[in-house]
Amino acid sequence: MSDAGEDPLEETEEDGETEMEEEEDYNSYYREVESMPQKLKEDDLLVWRQPREEGEQEEEEEEGEEEGEEKDGVEEKWEKGEEGGKDWEEEERVEEEEEEQGEEGGGVGEKEKKGEEGEEEWEKEEGAEEKGEEEEEGGEGGKEEAVREKTEEEAAAAREEVDAGVQEETTVKPQEITKSKIGLEKLTLTDSQSIMSGTFLKTHSGDESKRASEHSETNELFRDLSSQRRFLDLEQISSEELQISSPDSQPSSKLGQKIHQMPQDESGQEGTDLEAEKGERIQDKRLSNLSEEKGKEFQPKTEIPEDSLVATSEDILFQKDDRANVYPLTLTWSFGWNSSLPVYYIRDENQRVLLYVCAHTAVIYNVFNNSQHHLQKVCIWRWTLAVETPACTLDLPKEYGFQNYLTFNPTNNKELVSNSKTQAIYYLWCEERDILAHSAPHLTEKTFNKLVGKLTQSVFHLNLTQILSATMEGKLVVWDIYRPPSSASASLDFPHIKPCKLVHLQKEGITVLTTVDSYIVTGDIRGNIKFYDRTLSIVNWYSHFKLSSIRTLSFSKTPAAPPTEKSNYPPDCTLKGDLFIVRNLIIGTSDATVYHLTTDGTKLEKLFVEPKDAICAISCHPYQPLLAIGSLCGMIKVWDYEKKKYLFSRVFEKGLGIQSLTYNPEGVLLGAGFTEGTVYILDAMSLENQIPEPFKYSRTSVTHVSFSHDSQYMATADVRFTVSVYVVVVRNGHRVWEYLARLRSHRKSICSLLFGVHLDSNEPRLLSLGKDRLLIEYNLLKSSKDHLEVLDIHRTDQGNYPTCMVWYPPLTRELFLLICNSGYKVKLFNSTTKMCRKTLLGPVYGSSIEQVQILPVKSTLELQKRYMVFINRDKVGLQILPVDGNPHKTSAIICHPSGVAGMTVSYDGCYAFTAGGHDRSVVQWEINLSALEAAVSLGGEDLTPFYGLVAGGREGKFYRELEDYFYYSQLRSQGIDTMETRKVSEHICLSELPFVMRAVGFYPSEEKIEDMFNEIRFSEYVDTGKLIDKINLPDFFKVYLNHRPPFGNTMRGIQHSFDILGFTNSKGEKVIQREDFLKLLLTKGEHMTEEEMCDCFATLFGLNPEGWKSEPATSSIKGSEICFEEQLPDEITAEIFTTDILGLTISQDFTQDPLVSEVVRNV
């Protein structure tokens, strides 16, 4: 029985101990690897040399044979050299007999049949090869013979030196061959190296035969090196030296070789033309290398080089890529794991490599090395073909539900099964018909007249004729697969499934169903893992671990080792009581904990524990590489993000979820806001409470926590639009935190809470910004107990709402507040007067900016070159300051497709971190500012980057019209009909600016016009003290681009206004009555006078002459009387207002966004 007689659970109890155990396992593993005998390195080389040499001998003896036959012969010998197990001793004895026969016969052909031989026989074979080559060469003795003799002397001397230290036989043992095979498998994981054993053998054979007639002796000496050169596709790195160290086979002190590389084509074979042109030069280079390194580069063939590409076992997948980073933001590490998704065991226990999902990235994690490899594009394709479309697709009806599990038939990759909570679907890919057939019988409680329950996972039965579907009621639905006979394959009949049985397997709901070897395995909601045989009879179970609900089970790819005297496998629960032998496995649970179970000894190890709920709060330490992560499950974890090491954590009581985290400027305190309104002040290094009792002055979630620059004040904001302030006071000689006051100062949610410093007194100042468009500053000095004084209130926007704010770095003499809004605009407000000094086009990446931070600088030399990090709904990006609307100054990348919950930056400005909220992950991004600067330089200077923001660019129709309107405005300001001499200028006065804006299709409000005037008037005031009253064409073009709506006028915006102001008529349309429409124009917003309204309608309806009241010559003409009852319908819709009243046309181009119709001027 598994619950009795097993070893006690060896599980860590406290956070932090897990990593100590992992480190001990890691060190012991590598100590064992480093102590491997030198013979491993020698024999691993022989595994590769033998088939290569035999392939060459075949080619020399059977000249004219086809290349495929040579490859078959080589592969057959390769397989023979890799056999092991129980027949090894017998094979070794047969090889010795063959060796004796070879000595008697002395033929080269007999030597080709040998396996891995000793050093002496190998030398005899080499001599025979050289002799055969001499006979084939004929009269080519002379110079090449001298080179051969010299080389033979050097090789003999080197062999004598090695023979003195080598005491073991060179016969390869089975476990050593296995090591070589593992090394090859690891090498195939890289993208830049194309390594296939068959291709290598074939290529080498073909290439060497071309050079045999000219440089046979030299080719023999370079055989080891050339085989390694042909091992990689090195076209892109042929001038570099590849260094690959092997922890599994550490070299002796004598070996210190570098691998010289030779270019290859993509298939690993050298082209014929390349060989003809460069063959002689390559051989000369080889000879020069030989003369320079003489015995250092070439060791006797019974030893293996330090950098052998064959025997290396260091996982290249996890090696650091030293290539230059060309992206401004690069993903370097993923914290967390989405426990709703599985974890897969993809490497044996000596490596312990896991595959899991973090945000939109698949993470391959090496537990022992604490390293990650990220896969940001995971697709299923016919990988053997270079195609850009999937092999087959199938659209499922919505009534099938969301398919949350999918698996292949382990013996037939054209069969699959998936299931939702209510529907199981069987698929068959008919490749010859290009059809993905499926069968999805409807399953209800009436099917078996019993409660079935919600389906969780489905797998193919071990007999492959049935499918099993697990349910949350602890039952298994057994489906029979009906496959048509082979004779009917040409018909239109496809296999289908039919429910045949409902098995009540256990009481607990089954959450995981899988198969391994001869067992059907289940995991349930109580943390039990049970093993059944083919007949669904219980064989064994693990129930004493006291785990939470099982979410994933993944077994090792390495079969379980046969039992020995030292084994400690538990007995199974059958009557025979046989040992229960099963592979090691990875267990993932609902509390976001991942375990490794070693079945021999039943040892459970906790690999890592991650937050099991959404992560909304992250904060970086102000001067140490520490990252604090807070989750709604009540866990705070602190990481060293440079070493990628978990340091310490704290789990709060149930019901306390962390919503916000902030370090104070000194880095000794950590303020935490919770979902139920509690505020904690914690010690930054121990996470212990720094106040006797937490503050509980709010009843709702605390969304913001902020400290003043001197850490004398702390302010919080909650979802009820309330700002609370706490202060440090001295009580009995001790500094303690106390509540000061709170105020519900906003009408909508607070999006930013910011401390600053008064310029004249160095006292802290506090500001809050809400979606009610109010920027509020508080007077902390005049605030008292339960009374928070407000200093001033300013409105930041008219139509859009603000999203975040930050202090703008001192790039100019004027101090600004940077505020982003929902209209993709970045506004700069004077920090004292709160006047809007500049409006600029911000980053446009699908959604508006939601949070910004200024990137810290490393030295004072970088103070004049600053950068901003931002996040929007699903992206993180960089922006070069100062902001000026240049689109090339910004870059962004998707970080969390389901939404970004928070962002922070490291104290040195090297990294940005994003929290994914409900995807339960935090992603670390390395910042590369040089890549962003390069993009700016490529975008051009002056107005060049801005021309691309308008249709047609600099030479387009729009810009030509803008120029015409600009110069026409100069004429108009001087009078159209004037007879006086015209004054030619490059500027227009500010009063003309709104007319030109409206002429080119931008209709700013009066408030926006005033913002434009202020922006231009005060542009030089701080530096010169003078006001500007005119503007030139380049500056006007920039002002237009920065102030206009980024996507133009849209029907969606107009319809949204009618949805709010109108009502639904009998036709189901949103309309506004004529009387209400006129009343709104006279009383709401920037309301008009009756005269202004009549003049506007008269002009729109063509009742006034052209240029009415905009031309000086027509200003004396009296406007025509207008009858609104005749001109306006009783009910006005958005379409009537746009087309009939304003005279605009709605674009029918829906290629970019079918929900948005661009409104263009009807010219």
Short mmCIF file of C-alpha atoms in Angstrom, two decimals, residues 1076-1089 1093 1097 1137:
data_model
loop_
_atom_site.label_atom_id
_atom_site.label_comp_id
_atom_site.label_asym_id
_atom_site.label_seq_id
_atom_site.Cartn_x
_atom_site.Cartn_y
_atom_site.Cartn_z
CA ASP A 1076 -33.76 70.59 -27.49
CA PHE A 1077 -30.96 70.77 -30.04
CA LEU A 1078 -31.16 74.57 -30.28
CA LYS A 1079 -31.44 74.91 -26.50
CA LEU A 1080 -28.30 72.84 -25.98
CA LEU A 1081 -26.35 75.11 -28.33
CA LEU A 1082 -27.43 78.18 -26.38
CA THR A 1083 -26.98 76.87 -22.83
CA LYS A 1084 -24.49 74.00 -22.58
CA GLY A 1085 -20.71 73.79 -22.93
CA GLU A 1086 -19.12 76.69 -24.77
CA HIS A 1087 -22.61 78.04 -25.50
CA MET A 1088 -23.37 80.46 -28.32
CA THR A 1089 -25.35 83.63 -28.39
CA MET A 1093 -26.02 80.55 -33.74
CA PHE A 1097 -26.68 78.09 -39.53
CA PHE A 1137 -26.38 66.26 -38.20
#
